[in-house]
């Protein structure tokens, strides 16, 4: 395995993780925009849960 191939693999992996994170955020906030519920405690804590999951 070449060094440039390995770097390309790492960059692709990090970009896919970033894109997946952005996709989760976008879908979650779209759902939040669709439902105007007064109880927003879980909505405030949900992105913190996502950040905690993606922290490694």
GROMACS .gro file of C-alpha atoms in nm, residues 14-47:
model
   34
   14UNK     CA    1  -1.273   1.195   0.735
   15UNK     CA    2  -1.476   1.366   0.463
   16UNK     CA    3  -1.737   1.090   0.468
   17UNK     CA    4  -1.762   1.118   0.847
   18UNK     CA    5  -1.803   1.496   0.821
   19UNK     CA    6  -2.067   1.457   0.551
   20UNK     CA    7  -2.252   1.197   0.759
   21UNK     CA    8  -2.245   1.430   1.059
   22UNK     CA    9  -2.377   1.718   0.848
   23UNK     CA   10  -2.650   1.492   0.708
   24UNK     CA   11  -2.764   1.395   1.059
   25UNK     CA   12  -2.767   1.760   1.169
   26UNK     CA   13  -2.956   1.870   0.859
   27UNK     CA   14  -3.222   1.599   0.888
   28UNK     CA   15  -3.262   1.663   1.260
   29UNK     CA   16  -3.307   2.037   1.223
   30UNK     CA   17  -3.543   1.983   0.931
   31UNK     CA   18  -3.755   1.760   1.155
   32UNK     CA   19  -3.730   2.027   1.425
   33UNK     CA   20  -3.848   2.287   1.176
   34UNK     CA   21  -4.142   2.069   1.075
   35UNK     CA   22  -4.274   2.008   1.425
   36UNK     CA   23  -4.330   2.313   1.644
   37UNK     CA   24  -4.368   2.137   1.978
   38UNK     CA   25  -4.343   2.336   2.301
   39UNK     CA   26  -4.136   2.066   2.475
   40UNK     CA   27  -3.790   2.128   2.335
   41UNK     CA   28  -3.568   1.983   2.608
   42UNK     CA   29  -3.480   1.668   2.413
   43UNK     CA   30  -3.427   1.883   2.100
   44UNK     CA   31  -3.168   2.086   2.286
   45UNK     CA   32  -2.985   1.778   2.412
   46UNK     CA   33  -2.992   1.578   2.089
   47UNK     CA   34  -2.704   1.763   1.910
   0.00000   0.00000   0.00000
